[in-house]
mmCIF file of C-alpha atoms in Angstrom:
data_model
loop_
_atom_site.group_PDB
_atom_site.id
_atom_site.type_symbol
_atom_site.label_atom_id
_atom_site.label_comp_id
_atom_site.label_asym_id
_atom_site.label_seq_id
_atom_site.Cartn_x
_atom_site.Cartn_y
_atom_site.Cartn_z
ATOM 1 C CA MET A 1 123.752 48.882 183.141
ATOM 2 C CA ARG A 2 121.156 51.469 182.171
ATOM 3 C CA SER A 3 120.373 51.552 178.449
ATOM 4 C CA ARG A 4 121.466 54.702 176.633
ATOM 5 C CA GLN A 5 117.994 54.793 175.088
ATOM 6 C CA TYR A 6 116.443 55.808 178.434
ATOM 7 C CA GLY A 7 116.948 58.707 180.795
ATOM 8 C CA PRO A 8 117.761 58.503 184.507
ATOM 9 C CA ASP A 9 114.055 57.943 185.295
ATOM 10 C CA LEU A 10 113.775 55.185 182.656
ATOM 11 C CA THR A 11 111.536 57.456 180.483
ATOM 12 C CA PRO A 12 111.696 56.489 176.800
ATOM 13 C CA PRO A 13 113.224 59.324 174.748
ATOM 14 C CA TRP A 14 110.046 59.712 172.666
ATOM 15 C CA LYS A 15 108.175 60.676 175.873
ATOM 16 C CA ASN A 16 110.644 63.385 176.772
ATOM 17 C CA GLN A 17 108.749 66.658 176.868
ATOM 18 C CA ALA A 18 111.399 68.804 175.182
ATOM 19 C CA PRO A 19 109.966 70.708 172.192
ATOM 20 C CA ALA A 20 109.808 68.624 169.033
ATOM 21 C CA PRO A 21 109.798 70.024 165.498
ATOM 22 C CA GLU A 22 106.503 70.066 163.660
ATOM 23 C CA VAL A 23 106.505 68.198 160.349
ATOM 24 C CA PRO A 24 103.634 68.333 157.838
ATOM 25 C CA ALA A 25 102.220 64.846 157.266
ATOM 26 C CA GLU A 26 102.668 64.988 153.507
ATOM 27 C CA ARG A 27 101.630 61.970 151.480
ATOM 28 C CA ASP A 28 104.365 59.272 151.196
ATOM 29 C CA LEU A 29 106.338 60.652 154.157
ATOM 30 C CA VAL A 30 107.726 57.585 156.031
ATOM 31 C CA VAL A 31 107.496 57.784 159.832
ATOM 32 C CA GLU A 32 107.403 55.496 162.855
ATOM 33 C CA GLU A 33 104.600 55.690 165.395
ATOM 34 C CA ALA A 34 106.489 56.149 168.652
ATOM 35 C CA ALA A 35 104.316 54.100 171.016
ATOM 36 C CA THR A 36 103.936 50.975 168.860
ATOM 37 C CA GLY A 37 106.948 51.129 166.552
ATOM 38 C CA TYR A 38 104.637 50.797 163.531
ATOM 39 C CA CYS A 39 106.434 52.152 160.479
ATOM 40 C CA GLY A 40 104.687 53.272 157.334
ATOM 41 C CA ALA A 41 104.141 55.925 154.697
ATOM 42 C CA VAL A 42 101.526 58.628 155.134
ATOM 43 C CA VAL A 43 98.426 57.887 153.076
ATOM 44 C CA ARG A 44 96.153 60.672 154.272
ATOM 45 C CA CYS A 45 95.224 63.027 157.093
ATOM 46 C CA GLU A 46 91.630 63.606 158.026
ATOM 47 C CA LYS A 47 89.357 65.002 160.684
ATOM 48 C CA THR A 48 87.328 62.497 162.725
ATOM 49 C CA ALA A 49 84.968 62.727 165.670
ATOM 50 C CA GLU A 50 87.938 62.000 167.979
ATOM 51 C CA GLY A 51 90.182 64.579 166.326
ATOM 52 C CA PHE A 52 92.702 64.625 163.514
ATOM 53 C CA THR A 53 94.268 61.338 162.447
ATOM 54 C CA VAL A 54 96.940 60.109 160.071
ATOM 55 C CA THR A 55 96.760 56.847 158.136
ATOM 56 C CA LEU A 56 100.037 54.965 157.576
ATOM 57 C CA GLU A 57 100.650 52.169 155.074
ATOM 58 C CA ASP A 58 103.338 49.601 155.856
ATOM 59 C CA ARG A 59 105.492 47.762 153.338
ATOM 60 C CA PHE A 60 102.885 45.009 153.056
ATOM 61 C CA GLY A 61 100.176 47.477 152.028
ATOM 62 C CA LYS A 62 98.315 47.326 155.332
ATOM 63 C CA HIS A 63 96.848 50.512 156.803
ATOM 64 C CA ARG A 64 96.698 51.715 160.406
ATOM 65 C CA VAL A 65 95.211 54.917 161.744
ATOM 66 C CA PHE A 66 96.875 56.949 164.516
ATOM 67 C CA PRO A 67 95.883 60.172 166.250
ATOM 68 C CA LEU A 68 97.939 63.264 165.469
ATOM 69 C CA VAL A 69 99.320 63.927 168.948
ATOM 70 C CA PRO A 70 102.346 65.975 170.019
ATOM 71 C CA ARG A 71 105.639 64.051 169.933
ATOM 72 C CA GLY A 72 103.826 61.012 168.593
ATOM 73 C CA PHE A 73 106.162 59.948 165.767
ATOM 74 C CA LEU A 74 109.792 59.393 164.834
ATOM 75 C CA LEU A 75 111.256 60.682 161.600
ATOM 76 C CA GLU A 76 114.681 59.250 160.785
ATOM 77 C CA GLY A 77 115.066 58.501 164.496
ATOM 78 C CA ARG A 78 114.107 62.008 165.644
ATOM 79 C CA VAL A 79 111.009 62.719 167.696
ATOM 80 C CA VAL A 80 108.597 64.928 165.753
ATOM 81 C CA THR A 81 105.054 66.197 165.968
ATOM 82 C CA LEU A 82 103.120 65.469 162.812
ATOM 83 C CA VAL A 83 100.703 68.213 161.764
ATOM 84 C CA ARG A 84 98.171 68.493 158.984
ATOM 85 C CA PRO A 85 99.759 69.664 155.737
ATOM 86 C CA ALA A 86 98.724 73.091 154.519
ATOM 87 C CA ALA A 87 95.784 73.096 152.158
ATOM 88 C CA PRO A 88 96.882 73.576 148.558
ATOM 89 C CA SER A 89 96.548 77.173 147.545
ATOM 90 C CA ALA A 90 94.049 77.970 144.861
ATOM 91 C CA PRO A 91 95.655 78.334 141.459
ATOM 92 C CA ARG A 92 96.510 81.942 140.834
ATOM 93 C CA THR A 93 94.778 83.436 137.850
ATOM 94 C CA PRO A 94 96.681 86.028 135.877
ATOM 95 C CA GLY A 95 95.792 89.595 136.721
ATOM 96 C CA ARG A 96 94.088 91.757 134.148
ATOM 97 C CA THR A 97 94.758 95.245 132.906
ATOM 98 C CA ALA A 98 91.984 97.824 132.696
ATOM 99 C CA SER A 99 91.496 96.811 129.046
ATOM 100 C CA GLY A 100 90.934 93.166 130.015
ATOM 101 C CA SER A 101 94.306 91.968 128.713
ATOM 102 C CA VAL A 102 96.416 89.553 130.740
ATOM 103 C CA ALA A 103 98.671 91.668 132.973
ATOM 104 C CA VAL A 104 102.432 91.220 132.708
ATOM 105 C CA PRO A 105 103.831 91.872 136.228
ATOM 106 C CA ASN A 106 106.894 94.105 136.381
ATOM 107 C CA ALA A 107 106.931 94.452 132.612
ATOM 108 C CA ARG A 108 109.231 97.199 131.367
ATOM 109 C CA ALA A 109 107.875 99.661 128.846
ATOM 110 C CA ARG A 110 109.044 98.972 125.312
ATOM 111 C CA VAL A 111 111.090 101.655 123.589
ATOM 112 C CA ALA A 112 108.575 103.676 121.574
ATOM 113 C CA ARG A 113 107.971 102.500 118.024
ATOM 114 C CA GLU A 114 107.912 104.935 115.146
ATOM 115 C CA SER A 115 104.240 104.109 114.665
ATOM 116 C CA ARG A 116 101.712 106.327 116.416
ATOM 117 C CA ILE A 117 98.029 106.569 117.305
ATOM 118 C CA TYR A 118 96.411 109.978 116.886
ATOM 119 C CA VAL A 119 93.137 110.908 118.590
ATOM 120 C CA GLU A 120 91.115 114.063 118.194
ATOM 121 C CA GLY A 121 91.495 115.714 121.567
ATOM 122 C CA ARG A 122 92.924 115.627 125.067
ATOM 123 C CA HIS A 123 89.869 113.915 126.536
ATOM 124 C CA ASP A 124 90.167 111.122 123.970
ATOM 125 C CA ALA A 125 93.852 110.680 124.817
ATOM 126 C CA GLU A 126 93.182 110.586 128.554
ATOM 127 C CA LEU A 127 90.441 107.977 128.176
ATOM 128 C CA VAL A 128 92.610 105.757 125.977
ATOM 129 C CA GLU A 129 95.482 106.047 128.470
ATOM 130 C CA ARG A 130 93.231 105.193 131.408
ATOM 131 C CA VAL A 131 91.992 101.943 129.886
ATOM 132 C CA TRP A 132 94.766 100.891 127.497
ATOM 133 C CA GLY A 133 97.819 102.554 129.043
ATOM 134 C CA ASP A 134 99.444 99.297 130.221
ATOM 135 C CA ASP A 135 98.953 97.664 126.821
ATOM 136 C CA LEU A 136 100.360 100.680 124.977
ATOM 137 C CA ARG A 137 103.516 100.749 127.082
ATOM 138 C CA ILE A 138 104.141 97.046 126.530
ATOM 139 C CA GLU A 139 103.634 97.503 122.784
ATOM 140 C CA GLY A 140 105.679 100.707 122.665
ATOM 141 C CA VAL A 141 102.899 102.703 120.969
ATOM 142 C CA VAL A 142 102.505 106.403 121.769
ATOM 143 C CA VAL A 143 99.147 108.212 121.646
ATOM 144 C CA GLU A 144 99.014 111.888 120.628
ATOM 145 C CA TYR A 145 96.083 114.239 120.112
ATOM 146 C CA LEU A 146 95.267 116.514 117.184
ATOM 147 C CA ARG A 147 92.701 119.101 118.362
ATOM 148 C CA GLY A 148 90.338 118.053 115.565
ATOM 149 C CA ILE A 149 90.864 116.436 112.188
ATOM 150 C CA ASP A 150 90.242 119.282 109.704
ATOM 151 C CA ASP A 151 93.971 119.353 108.902
ATOM 152 C CA LEU A 152 94.402 115.566 108.955
ATOM 153 C CA PRO A 153 95.670 115.243 105.344
ATOM 154 C CA ALA A 154 98.499 117.701 106.020
ATOM 155 C CA ILE A 155 99.260 116.039 109.371
ATOM 156 C CA VAL A 156 99.469 112.615 107.742
ATOM 157 C CA ALA A 157 101.735 113.941 104.974
ATOM 158 C CA ASP A 158 104.016 115.497 107.577
ATOM 159 C CA PHE A 159 104.118 112.202 109.520
ATOM 160 C CA ALA A 160 105.264 110.390 106.352
ATOM 161 C CA PRO A 161 103.842 106.924 107.078
ATOM 162 C CA GLY A 162 105.387 103.862 105.470
ATOM 163 C CA PRO A 163 106.652 100.356 106.222
ATOM 164 C CA GLY A 164 107.574 100.190 109.903
ATOM 165 C CA ARG A 165 106.018 103.624 110.471
ATOM 166 C CA ARG A 166 102.290 103.201 110.689
ATOM 167 C CA LEU A 167 99.702 105.743 111.733
ATOM 168 C CA GLY A 168 96.360 104.939 113.327
ATOM 169 C CA VAL A 169 93.729 107.631 113.794
ATOM 170 C CA LEU A 170 90.635 107.563 116.028
ATOM 171 C CA VAL A 171 87.882 109.924 114.885
ATOM 172 C CA ASP A 172 84.705 111.077 116.629
ATOM 173 C CA HIS A 173 81.350 110.782 114.835
ATOM 174 C CA LEU A 174 82.757 108.833 111.863
ATOM 175 C CA LEU A 175 79.551 108.156 109.912
ATOM 176 C CA PRO A 176 78.972 107.843 106.154
ATOM 177 C CA GLY A 177 78.289 111.212 104.532
ATOM 178 C CA THR A 178 79.887 113.277 107.289
ATOM 179 C CA LYS A 179 82.818 115.644 106.947
ATOM 180 C CA GLU A 180 84.862 113.286 109.097
ATOM 181 C CA HIS A 181 84.161 110.386 106.737
ATOM 182 C CA ARG A 182 85.283 112.375 103.684
ATOM 183 C CA ILE A 183 88.532 113.430 105.373
ATOM 184 C CA ALA A 184 89.273 109.883 106.509
ATOM 185 C CA ALA A 185 88.859 108.586 102.952
ATOM 186 C CA GLN A 186 91.576 110.991 101.753
ATOM 187 C CA VAL A 187 94.302 109.555 103.981
ATOM 188 C CA THR A 188 93.472 105.868 104.462
ATOM 189 C CA GLY A 189 96.078 103.525 102.975
ATOM 190 C CA ASP A 190 98.373 100.592 103.633
ATOM 191 C CA SER A 191 100.223 102.441 106.403
ATOM 192 C CA VAL A 192 97.347 104.606 107.636
ATOM 193 C CA LEU A 193 94.229 103.278 109.359
ATOM 194 C CA VAL A 194 91.417 105.663 110.281
ATOM 195 C CA VAL A 195 88.639 104.254 112.444
ATOM 196 C CA GLY A 196 85.903 105.948 114.386
ATOM 197 C CA HIS A 197 82.979 105.627 116.737
ATOM 198 C CA PRO A 198 79.467 106.975 116.168
ATOM 199 C CA TYR A 199 79.413 109.371 119.123
ATOM 200 C CA ILE A 200 79.410 113.147 118.833
ATOM 201 C CA ASP A 201 82.029 113.316 121.573
ATOM 202 C CA ILE A 202 84.189 110.818 123.462
ATOM 203 C CA TRP A 203 82.131 111.548 126.595
ATOM 204 C CA GLN A 204 79.303 109.503 125.067
ATOM 205 C CA ALA A 205 81.567 106.451 124.775
ATOM 206 C CA VAL A 206 81.394 106.147 128.567
ATOM 207 C CA LYS A 207 78.345 104.128 129.577
ATOM 208 C CA PRO A 208 75.713 106.360 131.239
ATOM 209 C CA ALA A 209 75.248 103.824 134.045
ATOM 210 C CA SER A 210 78.930 104.126 134.947
ATOM 211 C CA VAL A 211 78.553 107.887 135.283
ATOM 212 C CA GLY A 212 75.336 107.506 137.262
ATOM 213 C CA ILE A 213 72.985 109.057 134.711
ATOM 214 C CA PRO A 214 70.053 107.464 132.833
ATOM 215 C CA ASP A 215 71.352 108.523 129.414
ATOM 216 C CA TRP A 216 73.400 111.137 127.627
ATOM 217 C CA PRO A 217 71.047 114.027 126.790
ATOM 218 C CA ALA A 218 70.222 115.197 123.278
ATOM 219 C CA VAL A 219 71.731 118.608 122.565
ATOM 220 C CA PRO A 220 70.375 120.622 119.614
ATOM 221 C CA ARG A 221 72.737 121.221 116.703
ATOM 222 C CA GLY A 222 74.394 124.603 116.970
ATOM 223 C CA GLU A 223 74.743 124.461 120.758
ATOM 224 C CA ASP A 224 78.103 123.444 122.228
ATOM 225 C CA TRP A 225 77.586 119.788 122.980
ATOM 226 C CA LYS A 226 79.651 119.608 126.186
ATOM 227 C CA GLU A 227 78.153 122.751 127.678
ATOM 228 C CA GLY A 228 74.657 121.696 126.646
ATOM 229 C CA THR A 229 75.192 118.310 128.251
ATOM 230 C CA CYS A 230 76.259 119.923 131.525
ATOM 231 C CA ARG A 231 73.153 122.137 131.542
ATOM 232 C CA ARG A 232 70.754 119.282 130.874
ATOM 233 C CA LEU A 233 72.354 117.087 133.540
ATOM 234 C CA GLY A 234 72.210 119.898 136.101
ATOM 235 C CA TRP A 235 75.997 120.102 136.328
ATOM 236 C CA PRO A 236 77.925 123.383 136.533
ATOM 237 C CA VAL A 237 78.879 124.498 133.022
ATOM 238 C CA ASP A 238 82.534 123.671 133.610
ATOM 239 C CA THR A 239 83.652 121.171 130.994
ATOM 240 C CA PRO A 240 87.101 120.448 132.521
ATOM 241 C CA ALA A 241 85.489 119.647 135.866
ATOM 242 C CA ALA A 242 82.736 117.622 134.171
ATOM 243 C CA TRP A 243 85.277 115.566 132.262
ATOM 244 C CA LYS A 244 87.314 114.976 135.408
ATOM 245 C CA HIS A 245 84.167 113.616 137.039
ATOM 246 C CA ILE A 246 83.337 111.381 134.062
ATOM 247 C CA LEU A 247 86.875 110.026 133.774
ATOM 248 C CA SER A 248 86.954 109.196 137.487
ATOM 249 C CA LYS A 249 84.046 106.796 136.904
ATOM 250 C CA VAL A 250 85.995 104.742 134.356
ATOM 251 C CA ASP A 251 87.834 101.834 135.953
ATOM 252 C CA SER A 252 88.054 99.431 133.040
ATOM 253 C CA TYR A 253 86.789 98.520 129.586
ATOM 254 C CA LYS A 254 83.510 97.480 131.215
ATOM 255 C CA ASP A 255 82.659 101.168 131.642
ATOM 256 C CA LEU A 256 82.957 101.886 127.900
ATOM 257 C CA GLU A 257 80.660 101.248 124.960
ATOM 258 C CA PRO A 258 81.683 98.366 122.675
ATOM 259 C CA GLU A 259 81.713 100.676 119.646
ATOM 260 C CA LEU A 260 84.792 102.364 121.106
ATOM 261 C CA LEU A 261 86.457 99.236 122.509
ATOM 262 C CA GLY A 262 86.727 97.478 119.182
ATOM 263 C CA ARG A 263 88.113 100.509 117.384
ATOM 264 C CA VAL A 264 90.898 101.172 119.884
ATOM 265 C CA GLU A 265 91.907 97.496 119.929
ATOM 266 C CA GLU A 266 92.017 97.608 116.126
ATOM 267 C CA LEU A 267 94.360 100.606 116.187
ATOM 268 C CA ILE A 268 96.688 99.011 118.736
ATOM 269 C CA ASP A 269 96.909 95.839 116.661
ATOM 270 C CA PHE A 270 97.572 97.849 113.493
ATOM 271 C CA THR A 271 100.361 99.971 114.966
ATOM 272 C CA ALA A 272 102.009 97.162 116.953
ATOM 273 C CA LEU A 273 102.302 94.469 114.310
ATOM 274 C CA PRO A 274 105.312 92.141 114.734
ATOM 275 C CA GLY A 275 108.264 93.519 112.847
ATOM 276 C CA GLN A 276 106.986 97.079 113.012
ATOM 277 C CA GLU A 277 109.823 98.169 115.319
#
């Protein structure tokens, strides 16, 4: 009688050329080498001068090395082709927002808090949104602009800040002895934080190197600073177009001066304190 383990031509089943599934030779996988019947657990796979090999360890702790050949092993009685396991993928590092914060994928915007951040003008608001927009949406803090701060005391009174309703204000050119400094002192309190940067205009908070210029030019007092800057840089005197160009060069916090970075982070922390819903 012909054994059921062999075909009509007495070919062992493990030599049958029908396609065999590929199985990664993961560590501790127990297989049988088809030609010798040696059974053991995978210890390692490696590349040698003769090709790729797999090392098996039997139940006595002895090791044997076999070539990784098609249809060369049995797994639970089935003919398989062992293949090298995929290399472990590099650990994924969390993405970052433009502000440098850890990104929260698919995060939904928080319902807006009652607290607010006010900035002086539209350009300030657009720059803050470009770099800190993701953070602001997660914190639920809205940024609005004032068109200057001469009327800040009346604006703050109308806002009616208090517990759970904080107001943060970002001011241009906030230096001791200036008009801006005197106005800020009138409104600062437990629920109102006024901070500022030393620059005449928010344009200067963008690093010159990011814009592709050696430095921001000095513009004499009495001359419109934005228009004077355009003239001295050889740009058309078109401040909306100039600002569009400047803003397009800002990709992240790395393009901004640290004197602005710290102040905006301070305002976000102040208006998004836990419990200030």
